[in-house]
PDB file of C-alpha atoms in Angstrom:
ATOM      1  CA  GLY Y  14      15.898  -8.090 -14.179  1.00 66.00           C
ATOM      2  CA  ALA Y  15      16.939  -5.232 -11.930  1.00 73.00           C
ATOM      3  CA  VAL Y  16      20.381  -5.529 -10.394  1.00 86.00           C
ATOM      4  CA  VAL Y  17      21.658  -3.956  -7.211  1.00 91.00           C
ATOM      5  CA  SER Y  18      25.405  -3.893  -6.747  1.00 93.00           C
ATOM      6  CA  GLN Y  19      26.837  -3.689  -3.252  1.00 95.00           C
ATOM      7  CA  HIS Y  20      30.469  -3.076  -2.434  1.00 96.00           C
ATOM      8  CA  PRO Y  21      32.597  -4.213  -0.694  1.00 96.00           C
ATOM      9  CA  SER Y  22      31.449  -7.779  -0.153  1.00 94.00           C
ATOM     10  CA  ARG Y  23      33.689  -8.222   2.833  1.00 95.00           C
ATOM     11  CA  VAL Y  24      35.606  -5.789   5.026  1.00 97.00           C
ATOM     12  CA  ILE Y  25      37.692  -6.113   8.138  1.00 97.00           C
ATOM     13  CA  CYS Y  26      38.458  -2.948  10.040  1.00 96.00           C
ATOM     14  CA  LYS Y  27      39.981  -1.901  13.314  1.00 96.00           C
ATOM     15  CA  SER Y  28      37.839  -0.764  16.182  1.00 97.00           C
ATOM     16  CA  GLY Y  29      37.296   2.989  16.112  1.00 97.00           C
ATOM     17  CA  THR Y  30      37.607   3.390  12.356  1.00 97.00           C
ATOM     18  CA  SER Y  31      34.815   4.131   9.894  1.00 97.00           C
ATOM     19  CA  VAL Y  32      33.658   1.945   7.045  1.00 97.00           C
ATOM     20  CA  LYS Y  33      31.665   2.961   3.983  1.00 97.00           C
ATOM     21  CA  ILE Y  34      29.404   0.540   2.129  1.00 97.00           C
ATOM     22  CA  GLU Y  35      28.041   1.395  -1.309  1.00 97.00           C
ATOM     23  CA  CYS Y  36      24.796   0.283  -2.872  1.00 96.00           C
ATOM     24  CA  ARG Y  37      24.199   0.984  -6.549  1.00 94.00           C
ATOM     25  CA  SER Y  38      21.168   0.327  -8.680  1.00 92.00           C
ATOM     26  CA  LEU Y  39      22.376  -0.761 -12.088  1.00 91.00           C
ATOM     27  CA  ASP Y  40      20.127   0.014 -15.091  1.00 85.00           C
ATOM     28  CA  PHE Y  41      17.389   1.591 -13.013  1.00 87.00           C
ATOM     29  CA  GLN Y  42      16.853   4.599 -10.793  1.00 87.00           C
ATOM     30  CA  ALA Y  43      15.898   4.146  -7.178  1.00 87.00           C
ATOM     31  CA  THR Y  44      14.499   7.095  -5.263  1.00 84.00           C
ATOM     32  CA  THR Y  45      14.362   4.880  -2.210  1.00 87.00           C
ATOM     33  CA  MET Y  46      16.811   2.291  -0.981  1.00 92.00           C
ATOM     34  CA  PHE Y  47      16.749   0.245   2.186  1.00 93.00           C
ATOM     35  CA  TRP Y  48      19.506  -0.862   4.518  1.00 95.00           C
ATOM     36  CA  TYR Y  49      19.237  -4.067   6.534  1.00 94.00           C
ATOM     37  CA  ARG Y  50      21.470  -5.719   9.086  1.00 95.00           C
ATOM     38  CA  GLN Y  51      21.636  -9.402   9.955  1.00 91.00           C
ATOM     39  CA  PHE Y  52      23.386 -10.787  13.011  1.00 89.00           C
ATOM     40  CA  PRO Y  53      24.266 -14.508  13.068  1.00 83.00           C
ATOM     41  CA  LYS Y  54      21.241 -16.783  13.377  1.00 79.00           C
ATOM     42  CA  GLN Y  55      18.926 -13.790  13.368  1.00 84.00           C
ATOM     43  CA  SER Y  56      16.586 -12.251  10.835  1.00 84.00           C
ATOM     44  CA  LEU Y  57      17.336  -9.331   8.593  1.00 89.00           C
ATOM     45  CA  MET Y  58      16.320  -6.162  10.383  1.00 91.00           C
ATOM     46  CA  LEU Y  59      15.529  -2.947   8.566  1.00 91.00           C
ATOM     47  CA  MET Y  60      17.875  -0.222   9.766  1.00 95.00           C
ATOM     48  CA  ALA Y  61      16.833   2.711   7.667  1.00 94.00           C
ATOM     49  CA  THR Y  62      15.142   3.903   4.518  1.00 92.00           C
ATOM     50  CA  SER Y  63      17.380   6.003   2.319  1.00 90.00           C
ATOM     51  CA  ASN Y  64      15.658   8.751   0.327  1.00 85.00           C
ATOM     52  CA  GLU Y  65      17.332  10.429  -2.619  1.00 85.00           C
ATOM     53  CA  GLY Y  66      18.008  14.073  -1.916  1.00 84.00           C
ATOM     54  CA  SER Y  67      16.681  14.049   1.628  1.00 85.00           C
ATOM     55  CA  LYS Y  68      17.402  12.632   5.060  1.00 89.00           C
ATOM     56  CA  ALA Y  69      17.168   8.957   5.735  1.00 92.00           C
ATOM     57  CA  THR Y  70      14.455   7.565   7.942  1.00 93.00           C
ATOM     58  CA  TYR Y  71      15.843   5.379  10.715  1.00 95.00           C
ATOM     59  CA  GLU Y  72      14.084   2.544  12.485  1.00 92.00           C
ATOM     60  CA  GLN Y  73      13.653   2.670  16.216  1.00 92.00           C
ATOM     61  CA  GLY Y  74      16.837   1.804  18.062  1.00 93.00           C
ATOM     62  CA  VAL Y  75      19.195   2.594  15.169  1.00 95.00           C
ATOM     63  CA  GLU Y  76      21.611   5.431  15.901  1.00 94.00           C
ATOM     64  CA  LYS Y  77      21.547   7.874  13.022  1.00 93.00           C
ATOM     65  CA  ASP Y  78      24.827   9.478  14.079  1.00 94.00           C
ATOM     66  CA  LYS Y  79      26.570   6.130  14.011  1.00 96.00           C
ATOM     67  CA  PHE Y  80      25.099   4.832  10.762  1.00 97.00           C
ATOM     68  CA  LEU Y  81      25.354   7.689   8.305  1.00 96.00           C
ATOM     69  CA  ILE Y  82      23.334   7.295   5.135  1.00 94.00           C
ATOM     70  CA  ASN Y  83      23.824   9.384   2.034  1.00 91.00           C
ATOM     71  CA  HIS Y  84      21.624   9.021  -1.044  1.00 90.00           C
ATOM     72  CA  ALA Y  85      23.065  11.727  -3.252  1.00 83.00           C
ATOM     73  CA  SER Y  86      21.977  10.314  -6.596  1.00 89.00           C
ATOM     74  CA  LEU Y  87      19.203   8.145  -7.982  1.00 89.00           C
ATOM     75  CA  THR Y  88      21.548   5.201  -8.341  1.00 92.00           C
ATOM     76  CA  LEU Y  89      23.761   5.341  -5.268  1.00 94.00           C
ATOM     77  CA  SER Y  90      23.223   5.111  -1.531  1.00 94.00           C
ATOM     78  CA  THR Y  91      26.042   4.779   0.969  1.00 95.00           C
ATOM     79  CA  LEU Y  92      26.040   3.571   4.544  1.00 97.00           C
ATOM     80  CA  THR Y  93      28.960   4.659   6.718  1.00 97.00           C
ATOM     81  CA  VAL Y  94      29.499   2.875   9.999  1.00 97.00           C
ATOM     82  CA  THR Y  95      31.321   5.456  12.088  1.00 97.00           C
ATOM     83  CA  SER Y  96      33.656   4.583  14.947  1.00 96.00           C
ATOM     84  CA  ALA Y  97      32.987   0.919  14.419  1.00 96.00           C
ATOM     85  CA  HIS Y  98      33.115  -1.468  17.343  1.00 96.00           C
ATOM     86  CA  PRO Y  99      33.144  -5.279  17.449  1.00 96.00           C
ATOM     87  CA  GLU Y 100      29.411  -5.323  18.216  1.00 95.00           C
ATOM     88  CA  ASP Y 101      28.836  -3.669  14.819  1.00 96.00           C
ATOM     89  CA  SER Y 102      30.195  -6.774  13.126  1.00 95.00           C
ATOM     90  CA  SER Y 103      27.324  -8.012  11.018  1.00 95.00           C
ATOM     91  CA  PHE Y 104      26.017  -8.697   7.529  1.00 94.00           C
ATOM     92  CA  TYR Y 105      24.718  -5.485   5.959  1.00 96.00           C
ATOM     93  CA  ILE Y 106      22.418  -5.701   2.937  1.00 94.00           C
ATOM     94  CA  CYS Y 107      20.828  -3.024   0.837  1.00 94.00           C
ATOM     95  CA  SER Y 108      17.674  -3.251  -1.217  1.00 92.00           C
ATOM     96  CA  ALA Y 109      16.111  -1.105  -3.889  1.00 90.00           C
ATOM     97  CA  ARG Y 110      12.912  -1.136  -5.857  1.00 81.00           C
ATOM     98  CA  ASP Y 111      12.707  -0.817  -9.588  1.00 76.00           C
ATOM     99  CA  SER Y 112       9.499   1.192  -9.912  1.00 71.00           C
ATOM    100  CA  ARG Y 113       9.228   0.287 -13.599  1.00 72.00           C
ATOM    101  CA  VAL Y 114       8.339  -3.244 -12.610  1.00 67.00           C
ATOM    102  CA  ARG Y 115       4.628  -3.962 -12.461  1.00 61.00           C
ATOM    103  CA  ASP Y 116       4.242  -7.713 -12.522  1.00 61.00           C
ATOM    104  CA  SER Y 117       7.243  -8.970 -10.615  1.00 63.00           C
ATOM    105  CA  PRO Y 118       6.440 -11.452  -7.819  1.00 61.00           C
ATOM    106  CA  ASN Y 119       8.381  -9.353  -5.339  1.00 65.00           C
ATOM    107  CA  TYR Y 120       7.146  -6.009  -6.677  1.00 67.00           C
ATOM    108  CA  GLY Y 121      10.546  -5.127  -8.071  1.00 72.00           C
ATOM    109  CA  TYR Y 122      12.466  -5.226  -4.820  1.00 81.00           C
ATOM    110  CA  THR Y 123      15.988  -6.487  -5.314  1.00 85.00           C
ATOM    111  CA  PHE Y 124      18.717  -7.109  -2.778  1.00 88.00           C
ATOM    112  CA  GLY Y 125      22.385  -6.365  -3.044  1.00 91.00           C
ATOM    113  CA  SER Y 126      24.804  -9.206  -2.391  1.00 90.00           C
ATOM    114  CA  GLY Y 127      25.598  -7.991   1.106  1.00 93.00           C
ATOM    115  CA  THR Y 128      28.664  -6.784   2.981  1.00 95.00           C
ATOM    116  CA  ARG Y 129      30.140  -8.799   5.788  1.00 94.00           C
ATOM    117  CA  LEU Y 130      31.728  -6.396   8.242  1.00 96.00           C
ATOM    118  CA  THR Y 131      34.131  -7.649  10.865  1.00 96.00           C
ATOM    119  CA  VAL Y 132      35.454  -5.171  13.411  1.00 96.00           C
ATOM    120  CA  VAL Y 133      38.551  -6.320  15.282  1.00 96.00           C
TER     121      VAL Y 133
ATOM    122  CA  ARG K   9       6.092  -9.202  19.605  1.00 72.00           C
ATOM    123  CA  LYS K  10       8.051  -9.969  16.451  1.00 82.00           C
ATOM    124  CA  GLU K  11       6.487  -9.095  13.114  1.00 89.00           C
ATOM    125  CA  VAL K  12       7.236 -12.538  11.721  1.00 94.00           C
ATOM    126  CA  GLU K  13       7.840 -15.719  13.701  1.00 94.00           C
ATOM    127  CA  GLN K  14       9.330 -18.929  12.400  1.00 93.00           C
ATOM    128  CA  ASP K  15      10.525 -22.200  13.863  1.00 88.00           C
ATOM    129  CA  PRO K  16      14.331 -21.912  13.592  1.00 86.00           C
ATOM    130  CA  GLY K  17      14.841 -25.647  13.098  1.00 87.00           C
ATOM    131  CA  PRO K  18      17.092 -27.140  11.985  1.00 93.00           C
ATOM    132  CA  PHE K  19      15.067 -29.639  10.045  1.00 95.00           C
ATOM    133  CA  ASN K  20      17.292 -32.598   9.190  1.00 96.00           C
ATOM    134  CA  VAL K  21      15.663 -34.752   6.518  1.00 97.00           C
ATOM    135  CA  PRO K  22      16.784 -37.440   4.091  1.00 97.00           C
ATOM    136  CA  GLU K  23      16.757 -36.898   0.362  1.00 98.00           C
ATOM    137  CA  GLY K  24      13.323 -37.457  -1.082  1.00 97.00           C
ATOM    138  CA  ALA K  25      11.489 -36.463   2.083  1.00 98.00           C
ATOM    139  CA  THR K  26       8.646 -33.978   2.254  1.00 98.00           C
ATOM    140  CA  VAL K  27       9.145 -31.148   4.690  1.00 97.00           C
ATOM    141  CA  ALA K  28       6.866 -28.311   5.794  1.00 96.00           C
ATOM    142  CA  PHE K  29       7.719 -24.945   7.281  1.00 95.00           C
ATOM    143  CA  ASN K  30       5.322 -22.614   9.030  1.00 95.00           C
ATOM    144  CA  CYS K  31       5.338 -18.966   9.849  1.00 96.00           C
ATOM    145  CA  THR K  32       3.008 -16.495  11.546  1.00 97.00           C
ATOM    146  CA  TYR K  33       2.858 -12.735  11.182  1.00 96.00           C
ATOM    147  CA  SER K  34       1.485 -10.138  13.564  1.00 95.00           C
ATOM    148  CA  ASN K  35       0.229  -7.318  11.349  1.00 93.00           C
ATOM    149  CA  SER K  36      -3.115  -8.186   9.813  1.00 93.00           C
ATOM    150  CA  ALA K  37      -2.768  -5.263   7.396  1.00 91.00           C
ATOM    151  CA  SER K  38       0.293  -6.777   5.718  1.00 92.00           C
ATOM    152  CA  GLN K  39      -0.036  -6.768   1.972  1.00 89.00           C
ATOM    153  CA  SER K  40       2.316  -9.292   0.451  1.00 90.00           C
ATOM    154  CA  PHE K  41       3.941 -12.488   1.541  1.00 93.00           C
ATOM    155  CA  PHE K  42       6.990 -14.359   0.357  1.00 93.00           C
ATOM    156  CA  TRP K  43       9.372 -17.170   0.984  1.00 95.00           C
ATOM    157  CA  TYR K  44      13.034 -16.345   0.440  1.00 93.00           C
ATOM    158  CA  ARG K  45      15.944 -18.712   0.473  1.00 94.00           C
ATOM    159  CA  GLN K  46      19.250 -17.724   2.024  1.00 92.00           C
ATOM    160  CA  ASP K  47      22.415 -19.729   1.623  1.00 92.00           C
ATOM    161  CA  CYS K  48      25.163 -19.351   4.187  1.00 85.00           C
ATOM    162  CA  ARG K  49      26.731 -15.872   4.095  1.00 77.00           C
ATOM    163  CA  LYS K  50      24.772 -14.861   1.008  1.00 85.00           C
ATOM    164  CA  GLU K  51      21.971 -12.452   0.296  1.00 85.00           C
ATOM    165  CA  PRO K  52      18.393 -13.758   0.399  1.00 88.00           C
ATOM    166  CA  LYS K  53      16.868 -14.757  -2.917  1.00 89.00           C
ATOM    167  CA  LEU K  54      13.172 -14.843  -3.696  1.00 88.00           C
ATOM    168  CA  LEU K  55      11.829 -18.388  -3.789  1.00 92.00           C
ATOM    169  CA  MET K  56       8.176 -17.608  -4.342  1.00 91.00           C
ATOM    170  CA  SER K  57       5.348 -15.284  -3.475  1.00 89.00           C
ATOM    171  CA  VAL K  58       2.500 -16.621  -1.375  1.00 92.00           C
ATOM    172  CA  TYR K  59      -1.181 -16.186  -2.161  1.00 87.00           C
ATOM    173  CA  SER K  60      -4.382 -17.077  -0.348  1.00 87.00           C
ATOM    174  CA  SER K  61      -5.364 -19.376  -3.157  1.00 87.00           C
ATOM    175  CA  GLY K  62      -2.142 -21.286  -2.686  1.00 88.00           C
ATOM    176  CA  ASN K  63       0.522 -21.544  -5.315  1.00 90.00           C
ATOM    177  CA  GLU K  64       2.884 -24.182  -6.526  1.00 93.00           C
ATOM    178  CA  ASP K  65       6.223 -24.009  -8.282  1.00 93.00           C
ATOM    179  CA  GLY K  66       7.558 -27.446  -9.076  1.00 96.00           C
ATOM    180  CA  ARG K  67       8.287 -29.208  -5.801  1.00 97.00           C
ATOM    181  CA  PHE K  68       7.407 -26.135  -3.747  1.00 97.00           C
ATOM    182  CA  THR K  69       3.920 -25.255  -2.554  1.00 97.00           C
ATOM    183  CA  ALA K  70       3.096 -22.145  -0.554  1.00 96.00           C
ATOM    184  CA  GLN K  71      -0.091 -21.271   1.243  1.00 96.00           C
ATOM    185  CA  LEU K  72      -1.404 -18.197   3.015  1.00 95.00           C
ATOM    186  CA  ASN K  73      -4.194 -18.101   5.573  1.00 95.00           C
ATOM    187  CA  ARG K  74      -5.041 -14.465   6.191  1.00 94.00           C
ATOM    188  CA  ALA K  75      -7.612 -15.211   8.874  1.00 94.00           C
ATOM    189  CA  SER K  76      -5.079 -16.946  11.086  1.00 95.00           C
ATOM    190  CA  GLN K  77      -2.105 -14.922   9.765  1.00 96.00           C
ATOM    191  CA  TYR K  78      -0.260 -18.072   8.905  1.00 96.00           C
ATOM    192  CA  ILE K  79       2.021 -18.917   5.999  1.00 96.00           C
ATOM    193  CA  SER K  80       3.364 -22.289   5.004  1.00 96.00           C
ATOM    194  CA  LEU K  81       5.883 -23.782   2.619  1.00 97.00           C
ATOM    195  CA  LEU K  82       5.913 -27.421   1.576  1.00 97.00           C
ATOM    196  CA  ILE K  83       8.903 -28.957  -0.165  1.00 98.00           C
ATOM    197  CA  ARG K  84       8.381 -32.352  -1.770  1.00 98.00           C
ATOM    198  CA  ASP K  85      11.065 -34.797  -2.866  1.00 98.00           C
ATOM    199  CA  SER K  86      13.821 -32.877  -1.081  1.00 98.00           C
ATOM    200  CA  LYS K  87      17.149 -32.542  -2.859  1.00 98.00           C
ATOM    201  CA  LEU K  88      20.570 -31.996  -1.338  1.00 97.00           C
ATOM    202  CA  SER K  89      20.591 -28.624  -3.043  1.00 97.00           C
ATOM    203  CA  ASP K  90      17.528 -27.568  -1.036  1.00 97.00           C
ATOM    204  CA  SER K  91      19.727 -27.285   2.063  1.00 97.00           C
ATOM    205  CA  ALA K  92      19.533 -23.624   3.079  1.00 96.00           C
ATOM    206  CA  THR K  93      17.720 -21.282   5.422  1.00 94.00           C
ATOM    207  CA  TYR K  94      14.178 -20.408   4.397  1.00 96.00           C
ATOM    208  CA  LEU K  95      12.957 -16.963   5.343  1.00 94.00           C
ATOM    209  CA  CYS K  96       9.320 -16.056   5.720  1.00 95.00           C
ATOM    210  CA  VAL K  97       8.882 -12.457   4.598  1.00 93.00           C
ATOM    211  CA  VAL K  98       5.988 -10.061   4.911  1.00 93.00           C
ATOM    212  CA  ARG K  99       5.638  -6.719   3.137  1.00 89.00           C
ATOM    213  CA  ASN K 100       3.800  -3.764   4.585  1.00 86.00           C
ATOM    214  CA  PHE K 101       3.968  -0.889   2.085  1.00 81.00           C
ATOM    215  CA  ASN K 102       7.665  -0.284   1.438  1.00 75.00           C
ATOM    216  CA  LYS K 103       8.929  -2.295   4.369  1.00 82.00           C
ATOM    217  CA  PHE K 104       9.865  -5.940   4.338  1.00 86.00           C
ATOM    218  CA  TYR K 105       9.814  -7.870   7.598  1.00 90.00           C
ATOM    219  CA  PHE K 106      11.829 -11.047   7.788  1.00 91.00           C
ATOM    220  CA  GLY K 107      11.451 -14.063   9.990  1.00 92.00           C
ATOM    221  CA  SER K 108      14.650 -15.366  11.531  1.00 90.00           C
ATOM    222  CA  GLY K 109      14.599 -18.284   9.122  1.00 92.00           C
ATOM    223  CA  THR K 110      14.192 -22.033   9.278  1.00 94.00           C
ATOM    224  CA  LYS K 111      17.280 -24.047   8.528  1.00 94.00           C
ATOM    225  CA  LEU K 112      16.911 -27.133   6.358  1.00 96.00           C
ATOM    226  CA  ASN K 113      19.573 -29.812   6.070  1.00 96.00           C
ATOM    227  CA  VAL K 114      18.902 -32.468   3.460  1.00 97.00           C
ATOM    228  CA  LYS K 115      21.071 -35.524   4.005  1.00 96.00           C
ATOM    229  CA  PRO K 116      22.036 -38.158   1.416  1.00 95.00           C
TER     230      PRO K 116
END
């Protein structure tokens, strides 16, 4: 089945620095990828929809200047957390859809393995 | 109002017990419904899709009631390995909306 690779799996950074998270679709092309965030004991919340070759679409309440998304190719989207602060510490997960899939129970949507960001 | 609401639990049950989780969703136009399982500090993994006719996969049975916007998951003969957080998920076009999850602890 479709595989989405996310890197790094875990990162610790100092407050004020920037962190880049990569999401790659292996063996399929994804014109659209999705970035989610999950705080402890809370649900995954969609942050933004990443569109290849164009600007990302951000959900209400998500600062686009703080969470920079680049989807420069059909297999790679990156999320950069700029000037990270402790309150940005969270579990970030990307998702992509393999549009070749027709009969998959989840319509071809696959999640990356997640990145646990800790800002100290 | 949240898109998807779930009882957070935790549900603490002995091995072999039957346990049921419920979930409600707010958008009547939602198109697809799922239960995902999430282990601690891991990504969510699809457990099963949910259909109005009800569907079963081994010990797991899922049911959707569109009229009342209600989704359920029944786990029979619980195993220790079933311990996890179960996420109720609703899809509306390209967007997935997740419940906050119901934690299940199966005890020996």
